[in-house]
Structure formats: C-alpha cells, structure tokens
Coordinates of C-alpha atoms and ligand atoms in Angstrom, one line a residue:
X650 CA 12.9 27.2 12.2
X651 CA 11.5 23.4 12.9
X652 CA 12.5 20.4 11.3
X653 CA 10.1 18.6 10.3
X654 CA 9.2 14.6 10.2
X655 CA 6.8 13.1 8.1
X656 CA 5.0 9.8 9.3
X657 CA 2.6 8.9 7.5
X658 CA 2.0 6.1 5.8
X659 CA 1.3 8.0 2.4
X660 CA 2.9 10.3 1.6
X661 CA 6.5 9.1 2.7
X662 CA 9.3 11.0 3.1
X663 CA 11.8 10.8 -0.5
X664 CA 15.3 10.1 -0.1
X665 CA 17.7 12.7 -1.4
X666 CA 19.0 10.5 -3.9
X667 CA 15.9 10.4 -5.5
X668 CA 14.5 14.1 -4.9
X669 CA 18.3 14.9 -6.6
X670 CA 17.4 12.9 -9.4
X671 CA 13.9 14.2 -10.6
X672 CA 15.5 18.0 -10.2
X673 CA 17.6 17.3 -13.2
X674 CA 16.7 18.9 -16.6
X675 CA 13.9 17.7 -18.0
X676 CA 14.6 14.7 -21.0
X677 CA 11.9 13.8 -24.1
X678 CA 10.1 10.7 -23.4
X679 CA 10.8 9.3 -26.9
X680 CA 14.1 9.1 -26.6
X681 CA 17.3 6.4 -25.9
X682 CA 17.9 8.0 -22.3
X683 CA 14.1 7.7 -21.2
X684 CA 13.5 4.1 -22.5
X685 CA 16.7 2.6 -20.6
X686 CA 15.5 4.6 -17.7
X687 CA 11.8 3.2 -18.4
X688 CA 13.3 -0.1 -19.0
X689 CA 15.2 -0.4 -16.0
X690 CA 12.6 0.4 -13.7
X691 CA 9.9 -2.1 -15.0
X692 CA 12.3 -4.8 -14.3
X693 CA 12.6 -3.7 -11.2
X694 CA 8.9 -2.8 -10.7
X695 CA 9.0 -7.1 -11.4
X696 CA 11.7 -7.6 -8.8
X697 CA 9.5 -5.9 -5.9
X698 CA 6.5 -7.2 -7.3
X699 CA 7.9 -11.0 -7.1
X700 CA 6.3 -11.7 -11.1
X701 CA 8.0 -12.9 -13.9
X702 CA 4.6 -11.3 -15.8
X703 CA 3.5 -8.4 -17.2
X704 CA 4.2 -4.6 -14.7
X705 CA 2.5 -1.8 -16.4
X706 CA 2.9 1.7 -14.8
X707 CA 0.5 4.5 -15.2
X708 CA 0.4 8.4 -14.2
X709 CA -2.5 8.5 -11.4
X710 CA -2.4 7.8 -7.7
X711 CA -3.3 4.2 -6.3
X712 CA -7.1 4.8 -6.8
X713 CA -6.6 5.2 -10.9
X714 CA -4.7 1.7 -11.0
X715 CA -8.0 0.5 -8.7
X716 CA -10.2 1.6 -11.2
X717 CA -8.2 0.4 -14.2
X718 CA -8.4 -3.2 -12.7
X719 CA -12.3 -2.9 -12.7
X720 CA -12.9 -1.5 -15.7
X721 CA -10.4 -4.3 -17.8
X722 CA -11.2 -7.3 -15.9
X723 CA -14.9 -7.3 -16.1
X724 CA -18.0 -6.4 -18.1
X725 CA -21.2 -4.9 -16.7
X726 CA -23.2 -7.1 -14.2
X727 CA -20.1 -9.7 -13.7
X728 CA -20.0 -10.6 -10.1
X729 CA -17.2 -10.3 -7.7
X730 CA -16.5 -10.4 -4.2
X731 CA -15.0 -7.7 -2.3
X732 CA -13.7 -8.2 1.4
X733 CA -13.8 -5.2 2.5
X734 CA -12.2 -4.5 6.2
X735 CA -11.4 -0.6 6.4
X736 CA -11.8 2.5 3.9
X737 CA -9.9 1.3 0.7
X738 CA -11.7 -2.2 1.0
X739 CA -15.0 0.3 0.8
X740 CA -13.2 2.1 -1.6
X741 CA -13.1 -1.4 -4.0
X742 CA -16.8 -1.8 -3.8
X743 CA -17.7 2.0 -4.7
X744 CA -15.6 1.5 -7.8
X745 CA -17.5 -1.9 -8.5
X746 CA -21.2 -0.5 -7.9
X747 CA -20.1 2.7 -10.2
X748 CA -19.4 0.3 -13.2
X749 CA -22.5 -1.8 -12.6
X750 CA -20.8 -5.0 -11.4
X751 CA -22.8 -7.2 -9.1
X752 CA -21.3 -7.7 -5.4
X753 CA -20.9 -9.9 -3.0
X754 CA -20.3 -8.1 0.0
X755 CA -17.8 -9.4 2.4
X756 CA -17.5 -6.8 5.0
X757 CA -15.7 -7.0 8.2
X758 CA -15.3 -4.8 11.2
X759 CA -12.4 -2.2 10.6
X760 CA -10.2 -3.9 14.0
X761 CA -11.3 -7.8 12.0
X762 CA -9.2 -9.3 9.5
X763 CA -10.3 -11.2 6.3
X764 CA -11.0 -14.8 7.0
X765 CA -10.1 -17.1 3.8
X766 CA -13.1 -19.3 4.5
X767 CA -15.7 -16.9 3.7
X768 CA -13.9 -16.4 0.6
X769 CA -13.8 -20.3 -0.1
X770 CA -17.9 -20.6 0.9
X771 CA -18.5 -17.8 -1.1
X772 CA -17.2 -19.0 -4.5
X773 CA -18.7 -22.2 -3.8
X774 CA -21.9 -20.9 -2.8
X775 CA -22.0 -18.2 -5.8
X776 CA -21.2 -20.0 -9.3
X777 CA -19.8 -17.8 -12.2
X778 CA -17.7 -15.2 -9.9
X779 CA -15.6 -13.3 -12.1
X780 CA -13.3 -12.0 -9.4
X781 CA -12.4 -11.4 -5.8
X782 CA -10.7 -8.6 -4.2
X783 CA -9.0 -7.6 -1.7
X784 CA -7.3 -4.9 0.6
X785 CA -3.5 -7.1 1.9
X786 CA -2.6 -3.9 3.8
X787 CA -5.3 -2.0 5.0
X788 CA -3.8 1.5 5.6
X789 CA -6.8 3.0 7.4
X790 CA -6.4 0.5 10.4
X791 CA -3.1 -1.6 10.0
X792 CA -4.6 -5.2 9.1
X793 CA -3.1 -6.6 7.3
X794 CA -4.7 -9.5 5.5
X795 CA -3.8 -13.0 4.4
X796 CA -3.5 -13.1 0.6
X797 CA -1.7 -15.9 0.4
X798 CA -4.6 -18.0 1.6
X799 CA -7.1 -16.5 -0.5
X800 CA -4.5 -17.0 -3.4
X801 CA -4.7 -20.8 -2.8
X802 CA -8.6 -20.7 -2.6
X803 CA -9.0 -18.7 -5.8
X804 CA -6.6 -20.4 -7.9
X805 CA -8.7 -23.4 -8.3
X806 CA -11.0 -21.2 -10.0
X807 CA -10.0 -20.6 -13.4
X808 CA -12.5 -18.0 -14.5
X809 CA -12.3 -15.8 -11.7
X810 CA -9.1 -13.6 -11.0
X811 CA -7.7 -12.2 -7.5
X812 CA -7.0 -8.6 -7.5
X813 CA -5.1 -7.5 -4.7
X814 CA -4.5 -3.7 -3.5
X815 CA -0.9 -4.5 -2.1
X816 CA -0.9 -0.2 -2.5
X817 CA 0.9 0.1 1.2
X818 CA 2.2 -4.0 1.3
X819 CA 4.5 -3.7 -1.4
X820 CA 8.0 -3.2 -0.1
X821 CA 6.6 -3.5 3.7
X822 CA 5.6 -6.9 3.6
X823 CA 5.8 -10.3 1.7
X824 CA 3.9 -10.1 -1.6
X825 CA 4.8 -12.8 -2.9
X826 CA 3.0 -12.3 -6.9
X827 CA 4.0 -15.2 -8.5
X828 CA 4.3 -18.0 -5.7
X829 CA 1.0 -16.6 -4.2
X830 CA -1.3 -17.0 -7.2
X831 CA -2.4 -13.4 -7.3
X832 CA -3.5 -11.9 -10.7
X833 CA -3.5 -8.2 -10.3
X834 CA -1.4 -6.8 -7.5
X835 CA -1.2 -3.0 -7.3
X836 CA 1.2 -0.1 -6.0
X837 CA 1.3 3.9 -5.5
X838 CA 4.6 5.6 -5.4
X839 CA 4.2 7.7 -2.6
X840 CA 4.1 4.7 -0.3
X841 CA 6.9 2.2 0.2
X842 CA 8.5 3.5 -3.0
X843 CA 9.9 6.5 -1.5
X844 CA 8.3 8.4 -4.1
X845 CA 5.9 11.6 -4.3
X846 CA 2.5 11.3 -5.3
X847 CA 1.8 10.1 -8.9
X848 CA 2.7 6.8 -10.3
X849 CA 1.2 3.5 -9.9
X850 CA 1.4 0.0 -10.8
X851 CA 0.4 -3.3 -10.7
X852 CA 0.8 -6.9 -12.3
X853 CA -1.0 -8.7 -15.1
X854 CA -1.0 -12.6 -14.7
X855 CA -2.1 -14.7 -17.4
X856 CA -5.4 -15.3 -15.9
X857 CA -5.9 -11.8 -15.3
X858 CA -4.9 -11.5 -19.4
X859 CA -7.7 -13.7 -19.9
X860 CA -10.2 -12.1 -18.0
X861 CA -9.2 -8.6 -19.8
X862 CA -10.2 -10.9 -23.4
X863 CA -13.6 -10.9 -22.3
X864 CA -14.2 -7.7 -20.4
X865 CA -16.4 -5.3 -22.5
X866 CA -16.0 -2.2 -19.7
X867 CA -15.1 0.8 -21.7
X868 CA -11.1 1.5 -21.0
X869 CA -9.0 4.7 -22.9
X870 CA -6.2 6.0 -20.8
X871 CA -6.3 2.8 -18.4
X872 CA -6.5 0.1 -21.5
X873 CA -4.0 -2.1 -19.8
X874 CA -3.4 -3.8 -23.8
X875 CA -1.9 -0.5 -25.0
X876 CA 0.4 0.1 -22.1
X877 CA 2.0 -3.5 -22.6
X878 CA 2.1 -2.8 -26.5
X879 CA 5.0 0.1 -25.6
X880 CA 6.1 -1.9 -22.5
X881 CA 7.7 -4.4 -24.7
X882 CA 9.0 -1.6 -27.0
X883 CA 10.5 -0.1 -23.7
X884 CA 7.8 3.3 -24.1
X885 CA 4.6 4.3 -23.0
X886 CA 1.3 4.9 -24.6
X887 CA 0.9 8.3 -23.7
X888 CA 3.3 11.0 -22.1
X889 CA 4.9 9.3 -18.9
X890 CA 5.4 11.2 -15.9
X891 CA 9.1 11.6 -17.0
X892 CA 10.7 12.7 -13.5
X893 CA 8.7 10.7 -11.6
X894 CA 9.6 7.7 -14.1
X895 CA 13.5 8.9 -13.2
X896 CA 12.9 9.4 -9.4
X897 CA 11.3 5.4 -9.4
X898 CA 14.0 4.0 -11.1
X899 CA 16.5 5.0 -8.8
X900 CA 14.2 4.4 -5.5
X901 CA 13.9 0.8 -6.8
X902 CA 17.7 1.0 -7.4
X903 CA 18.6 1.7 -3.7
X904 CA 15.2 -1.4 -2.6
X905 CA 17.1 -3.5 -5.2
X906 CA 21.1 -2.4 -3.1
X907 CA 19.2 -3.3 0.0
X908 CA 17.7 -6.5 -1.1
X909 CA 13.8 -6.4 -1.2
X910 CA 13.8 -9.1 2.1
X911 CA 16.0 -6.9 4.2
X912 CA 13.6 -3.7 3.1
X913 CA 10.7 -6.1 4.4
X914 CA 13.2 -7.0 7.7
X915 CA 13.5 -3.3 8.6
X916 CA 9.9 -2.4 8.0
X917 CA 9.1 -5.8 10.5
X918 CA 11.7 -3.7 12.8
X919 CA 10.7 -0.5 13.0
X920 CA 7.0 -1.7 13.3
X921 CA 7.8 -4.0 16.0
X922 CA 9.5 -1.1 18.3
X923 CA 6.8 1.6 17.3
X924 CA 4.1 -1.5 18.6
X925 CA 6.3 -2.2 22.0
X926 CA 6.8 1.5 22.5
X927 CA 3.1 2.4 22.4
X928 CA 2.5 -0.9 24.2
X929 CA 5.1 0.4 27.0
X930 CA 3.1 3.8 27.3
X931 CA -0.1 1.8 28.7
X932 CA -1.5 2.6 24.8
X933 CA -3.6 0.3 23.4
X934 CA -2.9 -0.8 19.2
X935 CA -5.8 -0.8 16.8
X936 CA -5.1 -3.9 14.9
X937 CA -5.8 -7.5 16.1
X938 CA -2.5 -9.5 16.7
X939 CA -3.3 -12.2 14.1
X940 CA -3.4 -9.8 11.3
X941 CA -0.7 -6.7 11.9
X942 CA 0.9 -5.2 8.8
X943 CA 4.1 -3.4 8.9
X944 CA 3.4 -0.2 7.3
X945 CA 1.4 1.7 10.0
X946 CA 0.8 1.4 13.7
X947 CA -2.7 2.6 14.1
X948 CA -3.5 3.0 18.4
X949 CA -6.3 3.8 19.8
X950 CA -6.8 7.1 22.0
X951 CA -6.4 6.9 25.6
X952 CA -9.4 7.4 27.5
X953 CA -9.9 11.1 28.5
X954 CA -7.3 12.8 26.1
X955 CA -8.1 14.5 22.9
X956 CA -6.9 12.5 19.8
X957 CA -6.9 15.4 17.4
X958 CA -5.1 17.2 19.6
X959 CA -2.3 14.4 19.9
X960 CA -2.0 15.1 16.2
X961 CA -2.2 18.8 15.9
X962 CA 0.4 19.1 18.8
X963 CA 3.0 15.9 17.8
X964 CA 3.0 18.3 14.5
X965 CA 2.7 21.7 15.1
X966 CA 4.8 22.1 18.3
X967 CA 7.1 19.3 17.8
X968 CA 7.0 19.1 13.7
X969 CA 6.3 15.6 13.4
X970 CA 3.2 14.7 11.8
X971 CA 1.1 11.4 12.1
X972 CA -2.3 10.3 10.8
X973 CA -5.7 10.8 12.5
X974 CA -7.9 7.9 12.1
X975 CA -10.6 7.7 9.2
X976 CA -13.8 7.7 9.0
X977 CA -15.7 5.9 12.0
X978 CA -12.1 6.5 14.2
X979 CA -11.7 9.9 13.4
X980 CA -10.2 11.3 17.0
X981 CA -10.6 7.7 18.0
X982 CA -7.1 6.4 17.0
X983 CA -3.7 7.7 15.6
X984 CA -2.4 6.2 12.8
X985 CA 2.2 6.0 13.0
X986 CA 3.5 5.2 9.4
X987 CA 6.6 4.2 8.8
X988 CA 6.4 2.8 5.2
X989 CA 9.1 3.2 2.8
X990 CA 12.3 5.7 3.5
X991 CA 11.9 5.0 7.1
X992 CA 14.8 4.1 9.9
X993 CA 15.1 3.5 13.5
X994 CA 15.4 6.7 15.1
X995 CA 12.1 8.0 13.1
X996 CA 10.8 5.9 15.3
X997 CA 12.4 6.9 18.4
X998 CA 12.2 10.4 17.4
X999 CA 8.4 10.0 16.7
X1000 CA 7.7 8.4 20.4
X1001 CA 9.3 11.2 22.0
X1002 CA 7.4 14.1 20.7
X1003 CA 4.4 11.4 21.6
X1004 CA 5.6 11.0 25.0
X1005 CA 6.1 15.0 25.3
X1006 CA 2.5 15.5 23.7
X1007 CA 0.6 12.8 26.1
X1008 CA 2.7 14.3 29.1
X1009 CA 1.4 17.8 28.3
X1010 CA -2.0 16.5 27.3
X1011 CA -2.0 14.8 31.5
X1012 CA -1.8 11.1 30.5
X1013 CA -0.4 9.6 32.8
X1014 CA 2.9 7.0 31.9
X1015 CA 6.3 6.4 32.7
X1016 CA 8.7 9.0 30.9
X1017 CA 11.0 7.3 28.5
X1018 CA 9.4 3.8 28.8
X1019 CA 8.2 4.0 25.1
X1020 CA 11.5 5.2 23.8
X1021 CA 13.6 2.4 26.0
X1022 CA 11.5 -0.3 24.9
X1023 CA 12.0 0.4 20.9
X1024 CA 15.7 1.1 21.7
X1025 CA 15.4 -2.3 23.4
X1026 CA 13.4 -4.0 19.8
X1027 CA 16.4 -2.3 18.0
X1028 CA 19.4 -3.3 19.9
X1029 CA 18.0 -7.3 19.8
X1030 CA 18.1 -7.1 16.3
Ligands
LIG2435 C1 -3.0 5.1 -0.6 C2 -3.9 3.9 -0.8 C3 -4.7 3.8 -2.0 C4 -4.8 4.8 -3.0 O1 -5.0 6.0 -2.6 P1 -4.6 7.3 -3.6 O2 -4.9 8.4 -2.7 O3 -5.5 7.2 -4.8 O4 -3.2 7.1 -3.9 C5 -5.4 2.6 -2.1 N1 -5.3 1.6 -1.2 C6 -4.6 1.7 -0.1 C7 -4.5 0.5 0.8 C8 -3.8 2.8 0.1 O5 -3.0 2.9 1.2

C-alpha cells in the first residue's frame, strides 16, 4: 500500500466533507431539496466571485464556459484582443479563430507577464474592439496577471467587455468581480473549489449583458439567457449535474466557514514556503517575481537531471504526484499545485519526497534545507 498525494493544480484533492456528500442517494433535479441546494450555492458562487451580478453554472469543464463566453459575447468577424502568456491564453485565441472573430494578438513569452499598456495602446490604436481577454492565473507557468489594471483600462470602453479566465485565481487569489470592472470572470470545479471535474462558472456584468444583445454566434446548451431564465426560478435549463451541484454547495460552505480572504491568506502561505523551499534547494522558479500567482509553483529543471523523471519518481516511488511542464517546458520545468483543499504539510510532505527524488537523481543540495525553510514561512505566520 502507498498513500498517495495529489498536487496538482487541477485536479485537487476533495475534502471528505464534500466526497461524503455527493455519495448520498441520488435526488430529482425538479424538486424543493435540489433548488435550495441550487440556490444556496449560486449565492455563494457570488460570494467567491466578489459580484452582486448574474453567476450561471454549467456541466462542462473550464474550456466549455471559455467557449460559451465567445460564442454569446460576439458575432462573426468582431475583434478582440487576446493576451495570451502560456497555454490557456493560446487556448482563448484557438476558440476565437474557430468562430471567425478577428484577433489581435497579444502574445508574451510563457516566463512574461501581461503588461496593461499594450492593452491600453491597443484599444486606442484599434477602434471598434468588442472585447479583450485574458488569462489572471496562468496555470501552465504560474503568472499570474494584473486584471485589475486592465479592468481600469477597459472600463472606459463601453462597447467592449473584459473576459477574464480566473479558472485557477478564483479562491487562490484576489478577484475582485465587481470592484475590478471585469465582465465575465470564469471558474472550474476541480480547481480551487475542491471539487472533481465537471462544473464551471462564471459572471455576467451588465456590460457583458449588453454585449450578449447583439452577439449573433449560434449558442444552444451554452445560451447564457436560458440559464439565468431558471437561475432566478432557482433551476436549471437542462439536467444539472445533481451531485456535483451538492458536492459545490457544501465546498463553498466550508470557503464561506473560512472566510474567502483567509482561503486567499493560506494559498499566499503555502505558496510562499513551496517558493522558499525550492529556492533553499539551489532550484530556480519559473515565474517572474512581479507576476507570481498562488496556485502553482512551476521550477525549472536543474541542469543535468531528468525532469520527467523528477515526476515519475516524486509519484511512483513516493506517491505524490506533480505536474510536468506543457508544451515548450515539457521536461523543462515541474509544475507544484497547491490550489484549493491544500494545507501546510502538503507542502512539507511534497518537498520531502522532492528532496529524496533530487538526492537519488545526484543533485547536489543541502538535505532538509527546503523542508526547514517552509517550516520557517509557516511558523512566521
Ligand atoms: C484548467 C484550466 C482551464 C480549463 O481546462 P479544462 O481542462 O477544460 O477544465 C482553463 N484555463 C485555466 C487557466 C485552467 O487552469
């Protein structure tokens, strides 16, 4: 037998609690008990989200919610600008070109983060933009991007909305909805809401409502109008995911107990030691320091060792599994989550099987300086 951990920043690992709750019997969706269940969990969907608007929830994973904010925003040959700094920002703009949207390509290296300014010279270089998007927390490389910012700058545009894919910021990081200016923010379950695969959600802002008026992409299961039609009527459009629906409700139930800025304190926490401990094992992180989001530490490879192997041995001979890198950094960098149901000696039990896997891989390092240095980020707090 091995216990097993799972880092990674999507899937996360599900609390009891919740696991508990989706193995109970199974309950028709049109019924009392499923709409106060549905009810109560898009008003808290609105409390992690930081809105006062419109949270609709759909059964896909992040990349159908991505889509649906395409496909009712916009109409064939709008232009938008995608900043695009690591796969899911490349992701945006394959889902653009598909539905024949013209764009403006702001691409950055994957270890770059998005500056605001090319935003701002790009809507005033560009008339008639009907949206920009944007990637807060990049999960293939750790950036994490300033979407406040480019919420100020797009605001004073009235026709053009800001979609945000907050998929692995919300609950991790300040996303602020509301305060920020930002039109569309999105979510996946199996990220910081402790959830498996299969739910995701996002925000409609009144400018975002506008710019669904005049889209003319065709939209069935992802019509975002017939989803807040039952919304208000505390149901769905179609058949929920009815476990899943149960499972959310009481995940956000337990964010809600902790109080959403002490969930965004412990994820600053945990990815502060995880950063120190690398840093304290000679490893050098991925991700710039201006722009480092709390969901994953992604580090690069040491020289000379094998970064699949770090992988394949952190999990299969001490059963704790991490992320390779994507695309480009496949091999090249390791990717740490700790995103969602996540406390401090994940961490310190993750840097020990990565101090045992470098030391039997020959890296050279100090034995326990990883683990004493997040002990140390843990006992200052
Ligand atoms: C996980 C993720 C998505 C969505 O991916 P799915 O596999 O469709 O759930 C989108 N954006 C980011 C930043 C993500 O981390």
């Amino acid at each position: 037998m091995q216990k097993k951990y799972l880092m990674t920043p999507g899937p996360t690992p599900v609390p009891a609690e919740v696991m508990l709750t989706m193995a109970a019997p199974m309950i028709h969706h049109r019924t009392p008990d499923f709409s106060a269940a549905f009810k109560a969990a898009i008003e808290s969907l609105k409390y992690v989200f930081e809105t006062k608007g419109d949270a609709l929830l759909f059964a896909c994973s992040g990349t159908g919610v991505m889509e649906s904010a395409i496909v009712n925003c916009f109409s064939a040959g709008d232009t938008v600008i995608v900043c695009r700094n690591g796969k899911f920002g490349d992701r945006q703009k394959q889902i653009c070109e598909v539905y024949g949207l013209t764009v403006i390509d702001l691409a950055y290296a994957w270890d770059q983060v998005v500056d605001p300014a090319d935003v701002a010279t790009a809507l005033s270089e560009n008339p008639g933009v009907r949206g920009v998007i944007v990637t807060q927390s990049e999960t293939s490389t750790g950036v994490l991007n300033d979407v406040k910012s480019i919420g100020a700058i797009v605001g004073e545009y009235d026709e053009c909305v800001l979609i945000v894919d907050s998929i692995t910021g919300i609950g991790a990081v300040e996303c602020k909805t509301d305060e920020w200016g930002l039109d569309v923010v999105m979510t996946g379950s199996q990220k910081g809401l402790m959830l498996p695969p299969g739910l995701a959600a996002l925000t409609v802002s009144e400018k975002a409502w506008r710019a669904y008026g005049r889209s003319t992409l065709p939209k069935f299961y992802f019509d975002w109008m017939k989803y807040k039609k039952n919304v208000e009527k505390d149901t769905t459009p179609f058949t929920p995911a009815v476990s899943l629906v149960l499972g959310l409700n009481e995940a956000l139930t337990m964010i809600k107990q902790e109080g959403l800025e002490n969930t965004i304190a412990r994820h600053s926490r945990l990815a502060e030691a995880t950063r120190r401990g690398c840093e304290a094992l000679g490893l050098k992180l991925f991700a710039p320091p201006e722009g480092r989001g709390n969901a994953v530490t992604p580090v690069w490879v040491p020289e000379g060792v094998d970064g699949k192997a770090i992988v394949k041995i952190m999990k299969d001979k001490h059963g704790v599994t991490i992320a390779g890198g994507q695309d480009d950094y496949a091999g090249r960098i390791f990717r740490i989550g700790h995103l969602g149901y996540f406390g401090e000696f994940d961490i310190i039990t993750t840097l020990a099987a990565l101090e045992m896997t470098l030391a039997e891989l020959g890296y050279p390092f100090e034995r326990g300086a990883g683990i004493s240095a997040a002990e140390s980020v843990f006992m200052e707090g």
